[in-house]
JSON list of C-alpha atoms and ligand atoms in Angstrom, two decimals:
[
{"chain": "A", "resi": 29, "resn": "MET", "atom": "CA", "xyz": [107.77, 84.44, 99.05]},
{"chain": "A", "resi": 30, "resn": "ARG", "atom": "CA", "xyz": [110.44, 85.83, 96.91]},
{"chain": "A", "resi": 31, "resn": "LEU", "atom": "CA", "xyz": [113.67, 83.82, 95.85]},
{"chain": "A", "resi": 32, "resn": "LEU", "atom": "CA", "xyz": [116.81, 84.73, 94.31]},
{"chain": "A", "resi": 33, "resn": "VAL", "atom": "CA", "xyz": [118.50, 82.26, 91.92]},
{"chain": "A", "resi": 34, "resn": "VAL", "atom": "CA", "xyz": [122.22, 82.53, 91.14]},
{"chain": "A", "resi": 35, "resn": "GLU", "atom": "CA", "xyz": [122.97, 80.44, 87.98]},
{"chain": "A", "resi": 36, "resn": "ASP", "atom": "CA", "xyz": [124.95, 80.87, 85.02]},
{"chain": "A", "resi": 37, "resn": "ASP", "atom": "CA", "xyz": [123.92, 77.84, 82.92]},
{"chain": "A", "resi": 38, "resn": "LEU", "atom": "CA", "xyz": [120.93, 79.93, 81.38]},
{"chain": "A", "resi": 39, "resn": "GLU", "atom": "CA", "xyz": [118.74, 76.87, 80.44]},
{"chain": "A", "resi": 40, "resn": "ILE", "atom": "CA", "xyz": [118.86, 75.73, 84.19]},
{"chain": "A", "resi": 41, "resn": "GLN", "atom": "CA", "xyz": [118.28, 79.27, 85.41]},
{"chain": "A", "resi": 42, "resn": "ASP", "atom": "CA", "xyz": [115.03, 79.39, 82.90]},
{"chain": "A", "resi": 43, "resn": "PHE", "atom": "CA", "xyz": [113.94, 76.13, 84.15]},
{"chain": "A", "resi": 44, "resn": "LEU", "atom": "CA", "xyz": [114.26, 77.06, 87.73]},
{"chain": "A", "resi": 45, "resn": "ARG", "atom": "CA", "xyz": [112.67, 80.50, 87.15]},
{"chain": "A", "resi": 46, "resn": "ARG", "atom": "CA", "xyz": [109.67, 78.92, 85.33]},
{"chain": "A", "resi": 47, "resn": "GLY", "atom": "CA", "xyz": [109.33, 76.06, 87.80]},
{"chain": "A", "resi": 48, "resn": "LEU", "atom": "CA", "xyz": [109.48, 78.28, 90.93]},
{"chain": "A", "resi": 49, "resn": "THR", "atom": "CA", "xyz": [106.96, 80.87, 89.28]},
{"chain": "A", "resi": 50, "resn": "GLU", "atom": "CA", "xyz": [104.54, 77.96, 88.69]},
{"chain": "A", "resi": 51, "resn": "ALA", "atom": "CA", "xyz": [104.91, 77.02, 92.33]},
{"chain": "A", "resi": 52, "resn": "GLY", "atom": "CA", "xyz": [103.83, 80.44, 93.22]},
{"chain": "A", "resi": 53, "resn": "TYR", "atom": "CA", "xyz": [107.01, 81.81, 94.08]},
{"chain": "A", "resi": 54, "resn": "GLU", "atom": "CA", "xyz": [108.39, 85.34, 93.06]},
{"chain": "A", "resi": 55, "resn": "VAL", "atom": "CA", "xyz": [111.98, 84.73, 91.31]},
{"chain": "A", "resi": 56, "resn": "ASP", "atom": "CA", "xyz": [114.80, 87.03, 90.78]},
{"chain": "A", "resi": 57, "resn": "ALA", "atom": "CA", "xyz": [117.88, 85.52, 88.87]},
{"chain": "A", "resi": 58, "resn": "ALA", "atom": "CA", "xyz": [121.26, 86.41, 88.44]},
{"chain": "A", "resi": 59, "resn": "ALA", "atom": "CA", "xyz": [123.98, 84.80, 85.93]},
{"chain": "A", "resi": 60, "resn": "ASP", "atom": "CA", "xyz": [127.17, 85.65, 87.85]},
{"chain": "A", "resi": 61, "resn": "ALA", "atom": "CA", "xyz": [128.30, 86.28, 91.37]},
{"chain": "A", "resi": 62, "resn": "ALA", "atom": "CA", "xyz": [128.57, 89.96, 91.37]},
{"chain": "A", "resi": 63, "resn": "SER", "atom": "CA", "xyz": [124.97, 90.84, 90.39]},
{"chain": "A", "resi": 64, "resn": "GLY", "atom": "CA", "xyz": [123.86, 88.06, 92.56]},
{"chain": "A", "resi": 65, "resn": "GLU", "atom": "CA", "xyz": [125.56, 89.51, 95.52]},
{"chain": "A", "resi": 66, "resn": "ASN", "atom": "CA", "xyz": [123.99, 92.83, 94.81]},
{"chain": "A", "resi": 67, "resn": "LEU", "atom": "CA", "xyz": [120.59, 91.27, 94.52]},
{"chain": "A", "resi": 68, "resn": "ALA", "atom": "CA", "xyz": [121.04, 89.20, 97.96]},
{"chain": "A", "resi": 69, "resn": "LEU", "atom": "CA", "xyz": [121.96, 92.28, 99.95]},
{"chain": "A", "resi": 70, "resn": "GLU", "atom": "CA", "xyz": [118.93, 93.90, 99.16]},
{"chain": "A", "resi": 71, "resn": "GLY", "atom": "CA", "xyz": [117.57, 91.85, 101.84]},
{"chain": "A", "resi": 72, "resn": "ILE", "atom": "CA", "xyz": [114.32, 90.85, 100.25]},
{"chain": "A", "resi": 73, "resn": "HIS", "atom": "CA", "xyz": [114.88, 87.20, 99.54]},
{"chain": "A", "resi": 74, "resn": "ASP", "atom": "CA", "xyz": [113.15, 84.48, 101.77]},
{"chain": "A", "resi": 75, "resn": "ALA", "atom": "CA", "xyz": [115.67, 82.05, 100.32]},
{"chain": "A", "resi": 76, "resn": "LEU", "atom": "CA", "xyz": [118.76, 81.94, 98.10]},
{"chain": "A", "resi": 77, "resn": "ILE", "atom": "CA", "xyz": [119.69, 79.32, 95.52]},
{"chain": "A", "resi": 78, "resn": "ILE", "atom": "CA", "xyz": [123.23, 79.36, 94.58]},
{"chain": "A", "resi": 79, "resn": "ASP", "atom": "CA", "xyz": [125.16, 77.49, 91.97]},
{"chain": "A", "resi": 80, "resn": "LEU", "atom": "CA", "xyz": [128.89, 76.91, 92.72]},
{"chain": "A", "resi": 81, "resn": "GLY", "atom": "CA", "xyz": [130.47, 77.09, 89.39]},
{"chain": "A", "resi": 82, "resn": "LEU", "atom": "CA", "xyz": [129.91, 80.47, 88.67]},
{"chain": "A", "resi": 83, "resn": "PRO", "atom": "CA", "xyz": [132.02, 82.55, 86.19]},
{"chain": "A", "resi": 84, "resn": "ASP", "atom": "CA", "xyz": [133.54, 85.30, 88.33]},
{"chain": "A", "resi": 85, "resn": "ARG", "atom": "CA", "xyz": [133.87, 84.02, 91.71]},
{"chain": "A", "resi": 86, "resn": "ASP", "atom": "CA", "xyz": [132.96, 80.62, 93.49]},
{"chain": "A", "resi": 87, "resn": "GLY", "atom": "CA", "xyz": [129.47, 80.25, 94.49]},
{"chain": "A", "resi": 88, "resn": "LEU", "atom": "CA", "xyz": [130.86, 79.19, 98.16]},
{"chain": "A", "resi": 89, "resn": "GLU", "atom": "CA", "xyz": [132.84, 82.80, 98.38]},
{"chain": "A", "resi": 90, "resn": "LEU", "atom": "CA", "xyz": [129.36, 84.41, 97.10]},
{"chain": "A", "resi": 91, "resn": "ILE", "atom": "CA", "xyz": [127.57, 82.86, 100.15]},
{"chain": "A", "resi": 92, "resn": "ALA", "atom": "CA", "xyz": [130.41, 83.74, 102.75]},
{"chain": "A", "resi": 93, "resn": "ARG", "atom": "CA", "xyz": [130.41, 87.33, 101.41]},
{"chain": "A", "resi": 94, "resn": "CYS", "atom": "CA", "xyz": [126.70, 87.68, 101.81]},
{"chain": "A", "resi": 95, "resn": "ARG", "atom": "CA", "xyz": [126.71, 86.19, 105.29]},
{"chain": "A", "resi": 96, "resn": "ALA", "atom": "CA", "xyz": [129.62, 88.48, 106.19]},
{"chain": "A", "resi": 97, "resn": "GLN", "atom": "CA", "xyz": [127.42, 91.31, 105.00]},
{"chain": "A", "resi": 98, "resn": "GLY", "atom": "CA", "xyz": [124.44, 90.45, 107.06]},
{"chain": "A", "resi": 99, "resn": "SER", "atom": "CA", "xyz": [122.21, 88.24, 104.94]},
{"chain": "A", "resi": 100, "resn": "GLN", "atom": "CA", "xyz": [120.44, 85.91, 106.94]},
{"chain": "A", "resi": 101, "resn": "ALA", "atom": "CA", "xyz": [118.22, 84.11, 104.15]},
{"chain": "A", "resi": 102, "resn": "PRO", "atom": "CA", "xyz": [118.65, 80.37, 104.10]},
{"chain": "A", "resi": 103, "resn": "VAL", "atom": "CA", "xyz": [120.67, 79.00, 101.07]},
{"chain": "A", "resi": 104, "resn": "LEU", "atom": "CA", "xyz": [120.24, 76.00, 99.04]},
{"chain": "A", "resi": 105, "resn": "ILE", "atom": "CA", "xyz": [123.18, 75.30, 96.98]},
{"chain": "A", "resi": 106, "resn": "LEU", "atom": "CA", "xyz": [122.65, 73.57, 93.62]},
{"chain": "A", "resi": 107, "resn": "SER", "atom": "CA", "xyz": [125.94, 72.16, 92.26]},
{"chain": "A", "resi": 108, "resn": "ALA", "atom": "CA", "xyz": [127.22, 69.42, 89.89]},
{"chain": "A", "resi": 109, "resn": "ARG", "atom": "CA", "xyz": [130.15, 68.96, 92.47]},
{"chain": "A", "resi": 110, "resn": "ARG", "atom": "CA", "xyz": [129.02, 65.57, 93.92]},
{"chain": "A", "resi": 111, "resn": "SER", "atom": "CA", "xyz": [131.75, 64.34, 96.12]},
{"chain": "A", "resi": 112, "resn": "VAL", "atom": "CA", "xyz": [130.85, 64.30, 99.93]},
{"chain": "A", "resi": 113, "resn": "ASP", "atom": "CA", "xyz": [133.88, 66.66, 100.62]},
{"chain": "A", "resi": 114, "resn": "GLU", "atom": "CA", "xyz": [132.41, 69.26, 98.19]},
{"chain": "A", "resi": 115, "resn": "ARG", "atom": "CA", "xyz": [129.09, 68.76, 100.03]},
{"chain": "A", "resi": 116, "resn": "VAL", "atom": "CA", "xyz": [130.47, 69.03, 103.33]},
{"chain": "A", "resi": 117, "resn": "ARG", "atom": "CA", "xyz": [132.44, 71.75, 102.63]},
{"chain": "A", "resi": 118, "resn": "GLY", "atom": "CA", "xyz": [129.25, 73.57, 100.99]},
{"chain": "A", "resi": 119, "resn": "LEU", "atom": "CA", "xyz": [127.24, 72.94, 104.32]},
{"chain": "A", "resi": 120, "resn": "GLU", "atom": "CA", "xyz": [129.97, 74.05, 106.60]},
{"chain": "A", "resi": 121, "resn": "GLN", "atom": "CA", "xyz": [130.56, 77.32, 104.59]},
{"chain": "A", "resi": 122, "resn": "GLY", "atom": "CA", "xyz": [127.04, 78.63, 104.89]},
{"chain": "A", "resi": 123, "resn": "GLY", "atom": "CA", "xyz": [124.94, 76.53, 102.85]},
{"chain": "A", "resi": 124, "resn": "ASP", "atom": "CA", "xyz": [121.71, 75.14, 104.60]},
{"chain": "A", "resi": 125, "resn": "ASP", "atom": "CA", "xyz": [121.28, 72.46, 102.39]},
{"chain": "A", "resi": 126, "resn": "TYR", "atom": "CA", "xyz": [122.81, 70.85, 99.24]},
{"chain": "A", "resi": 127, "resn": "LEU", "atom": "CA", "xyz": [121.35, 69.65, 95.89]},
{"chain": "A", "resi": 128, "resn": "THR", "atom": "CA", "xyz": [123.32, 67.90, 93.26]},
{"chain": "A", "resi": 129, "resn": "LYS", "atom": "CA", "xyz": [122.70, 68.39, 89.43]},
{"chain": "A", "resi": 130, "resn": "PRO", "atom": "CA", "xyz": [121.17, 66.86, 87.68]},
{"chain": "A", "resi": 131, "resn": "PHE", "atom": "CA", "xyz": [118.23, 67.17, 90.05]},
{"chain": "A", "resi": 132, "resn": "ALA", "atom": "CA", "xyz": [114.36, 66.76, 89.97]},
{"chain": "A", "resi": 133, "resn": "LEU", "atom": "CA", "xyz": [112.23, 69.98, 90.45]},
{"chain": "A", "resi": 134, "resn": "ALA", "atom": "CA", "xyz": [110.15, 68.17, 92.71]},
{"chain": "A", "resi": 135, "resn": "GLU", "atom": "CA", "xyz": [112.94, 67.51, 95.22]},
{"chain": "A", "resi": 136, "resn": "LEU", "atom": "CA", "xyz": [114.03, 71.17, 95.07]},
{"chain": "A", "resi": 137, "resn": "LEU", "atom": "CA", "xyz": [110.72, 72.24, 95.89]},
{"chain": "A", "resi": 138, "resn": "ALA", "atom": "CA", "xyz": [110.42, 70.02, 99.05]},
{"chain": "A", "resi": 139, "resn": "ARG", "atom": "CA", "xyz": [113.78, 70.91, 100.29]},
{"chain": "A", "resi": 140, "resn": "LEU", "atom": "CA", "xyz": [113.10, 74.58, 99.66]},
{"chain": "A", "resi": 141, "resn": "ARG", "atom": "CA", "xyz": [109.87, 74.34, 101.73]},
{"chain": "A", "resi": 142, "resn": "ASN", "atom": "CA", "xyz": [111.84, 72.68, 104.42]},
{"chain": "A", "resi": 143, "resn": "LEU", "atom": "CA", "xyz": [114.45, 75.55, 104.54]},
{"chain": "A", "resi": 144, "resn": "LEU", "atom": "CA", "xyz": [111.73, 78.19, 104.52]},
{"chain": "A", "resi": 145, "resn": "ARG", "atom": "CA", "xyz": [109.78, 76.30, 107.33]},
{"chain": "A", "resi": 146, "resn": "ARG", "atom": "CA", "xyz": [113.01, 75.84, 109.50]},
{"chain": "A", "resi": 147, "resn": "SER", "atom": "CA", "xyz": [113.97, 79.77, 109.15]},
{"chain": "A", "resi": 148, "resn": "SER", "atom": "CA", "xyz": [112.87, 81.86, 112.12]},
{"chain": "A", "resi": 149, "resn": "PRO", "atom": "CA", "xyz": [109.47, 81.68, 113.56]},
{"chain": "A", "resi": 150, "resn": "ALA", "atom": "CA", "xyz": [108.81, 85.32, 113.15]},
{"chain": "A", "resi": 151, "resn": "GLN", "atom": "CA", "xyz": [109.36, 84.87, 109.39]},
{"chain": "A", "resi": 152, "resn": "GLN", "atom": "CA", "xyz": [106.75, 81.96, 109.65]},
{"chain": "A", "resi": 153, "resn": "GLU", "atom": "CA", "xyz": [104.28, 84.36, 111.26]},
{"chain": "A", "resi": 154, "resn": "SER", "atom": "CA", "xyz": [104.81, 86.99, 108.54]},
{"chain": "A", "resi": 155, "resn": "ALA", "atom": "CA", "xyz": [104.33, 84.27, 106.11]},
{"chain": "A", "resi": 156, "resn": "ARG", "atom": "CA", "xyz": [100.70, 83.93, 106.89]},
{"chain": "A", "resi": 157, "resn": "LEU", "atom": "CA", "xyz": [97.78, 86.29, 105.55]},
{"chain": "A", "resi": 158, "resn": "ARG", "atom": "CA", "xyz": [94.59, 86.53, 106.97]},
{"chain": "A", "resi": 159, "resn": "VAL", "atom": "CA", "xyz": [91.50, 88.20, 105.95]},
{"chain": "A", "resi": 160, "resn": "ALA", "atom": "CA", "xyz": [88.41, 87.41, 108.00]},
{"chain": "A", "resi": 161, "resn": "ASP", "atom": "CA", "xyz": [88.26, 83.73, 108.39]},
{"chain": "A", "resi": 162, "resn": "LEU", "atom": "CA", "xyz": [90.47, 83.18, 105.48]},
{"chain": "A", "resi": 163, "resn": "GLU", "atom": "CA", "xyz": [94.16, 82.19, 106.06]},
{"chain": "A", "resi": 164, "resn": "LEU", "atom": "CA", "xyz": [96.91, 81.52, 103.70]},
{"chain": "A", "resi": 165, "resn": "ASP", "atom": "CA", "xyz": [100.03, 79.77, 104.71]},
{"chain": "A", "resi": 166, "resn": "LEU", "atom": "CA", "xyz": [102.64, 81.06, 102.25]},
{"chain": "A", "resi": 167, "resn": "VAL", "atom": "CA", "xyz": [105.27, 78.40, 103.32]},
{"chain": "A", "resi": 168, "resn": "ARG", "atom": "CA", "xyz": [103.26, 75.63, 103.03]},
{"chain": "A", "resi": 169, "resn": "ARG", "atom": "CA", "xyz": [101.12, 77.09, 100.03]},
{"chain": "A", "resi": 170, "resn": "GLU", "atom": "CA", "xyz": [97.85, 76.09, 102.12]},
{"chain": "A", "resi": 171, "resn": "ALA", "atom": "CA", "xyz": [94.77, 78.13, 102.17]},
{"chain": "A", "resi": 172, "resn": "HIS", "atom": "CA", "xyz": [91.99, 77.63, 104.72]},
{"chain": "A", "resi": 173, "resn": "ARG", "atom": "CA", "xyz": [88.44, 79.24, 104.92]},
{"chain": "A", "resi": 174, "resn": "GLY", "atom": "CA", "xyz": [87.51, 78.45, 108.69]},
{"chain": "A", "resi": 175, "resn": "LYS", "atom": "CA", "xyz": [88.40, 74.91, 109.12]},
{"chain": "A", "resi": 176, "resn": "ARG", "atom": "CA", "xyz": [87.93, 74.04, 105.47]},
{"chain": "A", "resi": 177, "resn": "GLU", "atom": "CA", "xyz": [91.08, 73.74, 103.41]},
{"chain": "A", "resi": 178, "resn": "LEU", "atom": "CA", "xyz": [90.78, 74.99, 99.92]},
{"chain": "A", "resi": 179, "resn": "GLN", "atom": "CA", "xyz": [92.37, 72.89, 97.13]},
{"chain": "A", "resi": 180, "resn": "LEU", "atom": "CA", "xyz": [93.74, 75.49, 94.98]},
{"chain": "A", "resi": 181, "resn": "THR", "atom": "CA", "xyz": [96.01, 75.30, 91.86]},
{"chain": "A", "resi": 182, "resn": "SER", "atom": "CA", "xyz": [99.30, 77.26, 92.08]},
{"chain": "A", "resi": 183, "resn": "GLN", "atom": "CA", "xyz": [97.84, 80.03, 90.08]},
{"chain": "A", "resi": 184, "resn": "GLU", "atom": "CA", "xyz": [94.80, 80.22, 91.95]},
{"chain": "A", "resi": 185, "resn": "PHE", "atom": "CA", "xyz": [96.96, 80.47, 95.24]},
{"chain": "A", "resi": 186, "resn": "ALA", "atom": "CA", "xyz": [99.14, 83.35, 93.46]},
{"chain": "A", "resi": 187, "resn": "LEU", "atom": "CA", "xyz": [95.83, 85.19, 92.51]},
{"chain": "A", "resi": 188, "resn": "LEU", "atom": "CA", "xyz": [94.37, 84.59, 96.17]},
{"chain": "A", "resi": 189, "resn": "GLU", "atom": "CA", "xyz": [97.51, 85.87, 97.73]},
{"chain": "A", "resi": 190, "resn": "TYR", "atom": "CA", "xyz": [97.66, 88.96, 95.52]},
{"chain": "A", "resi": 191, "resn": "LEU", "atom": "CA", "xyz": [94.13, 89.73, 96.29]},
{"chain": "A", "resi": 192, "resn": "CYS", "atom": "CA", "xyz": [94.82, 89.27, 100.29]},
{"chain": "A", "resi": 193, "resn": "ARG", "atom": "CA", "xyz": [97.81, 91.44, 99.99]},
{"chain": "A", "resi": 194, "resn": "ASN", "atom": "CA", "xyz": [95.59, 94.08, 98.52]},
{"chain": "A", "resi": 195, "resn": "ALA", "atom": "CA", "xyz": [92.60, 93.34, 100.91]},
{"chain": "A", "resi": 196, "resn": "GLY", "atom": "CA", "xyz": [90.11, 96.37, 100.74]},
{"chain": "A", "resi": 197, "resn": "ARG", "atom": "CA", "xyz": [91.64, 97.81, 97.87]},
{"chain": "A", "resi": 198, "resn": "VAL", "atom": "CA", "xyz": [90.25, 97.38, 94.35]},
{"chain": "A", "resi": 199, "resn": "VAL", "atom": "CA", "xyz": [92.83, 95.58, 91.97]},
{"chain": "A", "resi": 200, "resn": "THR", "atom": "CA", "xyz": [92.25, 95.68, 88.06]},
{"chain": "A", "resi": 201, "resn": "ARG", "atom": "CA", "xyz": [92.55, 93.07, 85.58]},
{"chain": "A", "resi": 202, "resn": "THR", "atom": "CA", "xyz": [95.72, 94.50, 84.24]},
{"chain": "A", "resi": 203, "resn": "MET", "atom": "CA", "xyz": [97.33, 94.63, 87.69]},
{"chain": "A", "resi": 204, "resn": "ILE", "atom": "CA", "xyz": [96.35, 90.94, 88.14]},
{"chain": "A", "resi": 205, "resn": "LEU", "atom": "CA", "xyz": [97.92, 90.14, 85.02]},
{"chain": "A", "resi": 206, "resn": "ASP", "atom": "CA", "xyz": [100.90, 91.81, 85.56]},
{"chain": "A", "resi": 207, "resn": "HIS", "atom": "CA", "xyz": [101.54, 90.66, 89.11]},
{"chain": "A", "resi": 208, "resn": "VAL", "atom": "CA", "xyz": [100.23, 86.99, 88.86]},
{"chain": "A", "resi": 209, "resn": "TRP", "atom": "CA", "xyz": [100.83, 86.13, 85.21]},
{"chain": "A", "resi": 210, "resn": "ARG", "atom": "CA", "xyz": [103.75, 88.45, 84.67]},
{"chain": "A", "resi": 211, "resn": "MET", "atom": "CA", "xyz": [102.74, 88.54, 81.04]},
{"chain": "A", "resi": 212, "resn": "ARG", "atom": "CA", "xyz": [101.26, 90.86, 78.72]},
{"chain": "A", "resi": 213, "resn": "PHE", "atom": "CA", "xyz": [98.19, 89.57, 77.46]},
{"chain": "A", "resi": 214, "resn": "ASP", "atom": "CA", "xyz": [95.69, 90.93, 74.80]},
{"chain": "A", "resi": 215, "resn": "PRO", "atom": "CA", "xyz": [93.52, 93.43, 77.25]},
{"chain": "A", "resi": 216, "resn": "ALA", "atom": "CA", "xyz": [90.59, 91.39, 75.96]},
{"chain": "A", "resi": 217, "resn": "THR", "atom": "CA", "xyz": [91.50, 88.18, 77.41]},
{"chain": "A", "resi": 218, "resn": "ASN", "atom": "CA", "xyz": [89.24, 86.39, 79.98]},
{"chain": "A", "resi": 219, "resn": "VAL", "atom": "CA", "xyz": [92.00, 84.64, 81.69]},
{"chain": "A", "resi": 220, "resn": "VAL", "atom": "CA", "xyz": [91.51, 86.68, 85.16]},
{"chain": "A", "resi": 221, "resn": "ASP", "atom": "CA", "xyz": [87.76, 86.23, 85.10]},
{"chain": "A", "resi": 222, "resn": "VAL", "atom": "CA", "xyz": [87.88, 82.66, 84.60]},
{"chain": "A", "resi": 223, "resn": "HIS", "atom": "CA", "xyz": [90.30, 82.28, 87.52]},
{"chain": "A", "resi": 224, "resn": "ILE", "atom": "CA", "xyz": [88.29, 84.57, 89.67]},
{"chain": "A", "resi": 225, "resn": "TYR", "atom": "CA", "xyz": [85.29, 82.51, 88.89]},
{"chain": "A", "resi": 226, "resn": "ARG", "atom": "CA", "xyz": [87.02, 79.44, 89.96]},
{"chain": "A", "resi": 227, "resn": "LEU", "atom": "CA", "xyz": [88.59, 80.78, 92.81]},
{"chain": "A", "resi": 228, "resn": "ARG", "atom": "CA", "xyz": [85.09, 82.29, 94.14]},
{"chain": "A", "resi": 229, "resn": "SER", "atom": "CA", "xyz": [83.53, 78.91, 93.75]},
{"chain": "A", "resi": 230, "resn": "LYS", "atom": "CA", "xyz": [86.15, 77.62, 96.16]},
{"chain": "A", "resi": 231, "resn": "VAL", "atom": "CA", "xyz": [86.79, 80.39, 98.40]},
{"chain": "A", "resi": 232, "resn": "ASP", "atom": "CA", "xyz": [83.10, 81.66, 98.80]},
{"chain": "A", "resi": 233, "resn": "HIS", "atom": "CA", "xyz": [81.37, 78.39, 98.33]},
{"chain": "A", "resi": 234, "resn": "GLU", "atom": "CA", "xyz": [78.23, 78.27, 100.81]},
{"chain": "A", "resi": 235, "resn": "ALA", "atom": "CA", "xyz": [79.99, 80.94, 102.58]},
{"chain": "A", "resi": 236, "resn": "LYS", "atom": "CA", "xyz": [77.44, 83.52, 104.63]},
{"chain": "A", "resi": 237, "resn": "GLN", "atom": "CA", "xyz": [79.94, 86.19, 103.85]},
{"chain": "A", "resi": 238, "resn": "PRO", "atom": "CA", "xyz": [81.41, 86.24, 100.32]},
{"chain": "A", "resi": 239, "resn": "LEU", "atom": "CA", "xyz": [84.94, 87.78, 100.19]},
{"chain": "A", "resi": 240, "resn": "ILE", "atom": "CA", "xyz": [85.71, 88.23, 96.39]},
{"chain": "A", "resi": 241, "resn": "GLN", "atom": "CA", "xyz": [83.82, 91.15, 95.13]},
{"chain": "A", "resi": 242, "resn": "THR", "atom": "CA", "xyz": [83.41, 92.35, 91.62]},
{"chain": "A", "resi": 243, "resn": "ILE", "atom": "CA", "xyz": [83.81, 96.02, 90.97]},
{"chain": "A", "resi": 244, "resn": "ARG", "atom": "CA", "xyz": [82.06, 96.18, 87.71]},
{"chain": "A", "resi": 245, "resn": "GLY", "atom": "CA", "xyz": [84.03, 97.66, 84.99]},
{"chain": "A", "resi": 246, "resn": "VAL", "atom": "CA", "xyz": [86.95, 98.07, 87.21]},
{"chain": "A", "resi": 247, "resn": "GLY", "atom": "CA", "xyz": [88.16, 94.96, 88.82]},
{"chain": "A", "resi": 248, "resn": "TYR", "atom": "CA", "xyz": [87.97, 92.99, 91.96]},
{"chain": "A", "resi": 249, "resn": "VAL", "atom": "CA", "xyz": [88.42, 93.55, 95.65]},
{"chain": "A", "resi": 250, "resn": "LEU", "atom": "CA", "xyz": [88.82, 91.18, 98.53]},
{"chain": "A", "resi": 251, "resn": "LYS", "atom": "CA", "xyz": [86.99, 92.59, 101.36]},
{"chain": "A", "resi": 252, "resn": "THR", "atom": "CA", "xyz": [84.45, 91.42, 104.65]},
{"chain": "A", "resi": 253, "resn": "SER", "atom": "CA", "xyz": [81.43, 93.59, 103.56]},
{"chain": "B", "resi": 310, "resn": "LIG", "atom": "CA1", "xyz": [127.76, 76.88, 86.80]}
]
């Protein structure tokens, strides 16, 4: 799931970026309406989080322009404007939900999940990944192996999602660090191995058919045989 945050307060933008990334979302961010519009119109985001008080243009105008140009991603308005009139206006002018600042990250995440769940069934279907009897629900952030629900941390979920998206292809440690942690680590770090170890103990625990396989000296692959 990929999100776009348009917020000019860089402290809040950074807070959102970190919080959402930790919750397993991919996050793009913009600090003004013009660059936000350019990103939104790429059509690659599952939801948009838009502040109203932007330096170059009002957030409501940004939402209207995106809608007019065909963007269908649900919009969560995040604003310091608290009056009922402002909130109603936001919802009438294309916002799907409205959260006032200051906000709790937990509430924002809950509202976001609702928005993503409500968006089209087709999108919900594409929000599932399946490999053999392993199934990931990317909206609910739930993973099942057969009937067993896997209790994964958000990092483990992100790692498993990455392996599933590349099922049958070998991914190297560097690729995993790049995509899942989005950081440069000392290449000697064992963070990937440690997470794979934990993930394997959950995914392949007592399974007849282990899915996570090690390719010695190269990396890992998720496959059925
Ligand atoms: Ca602002």
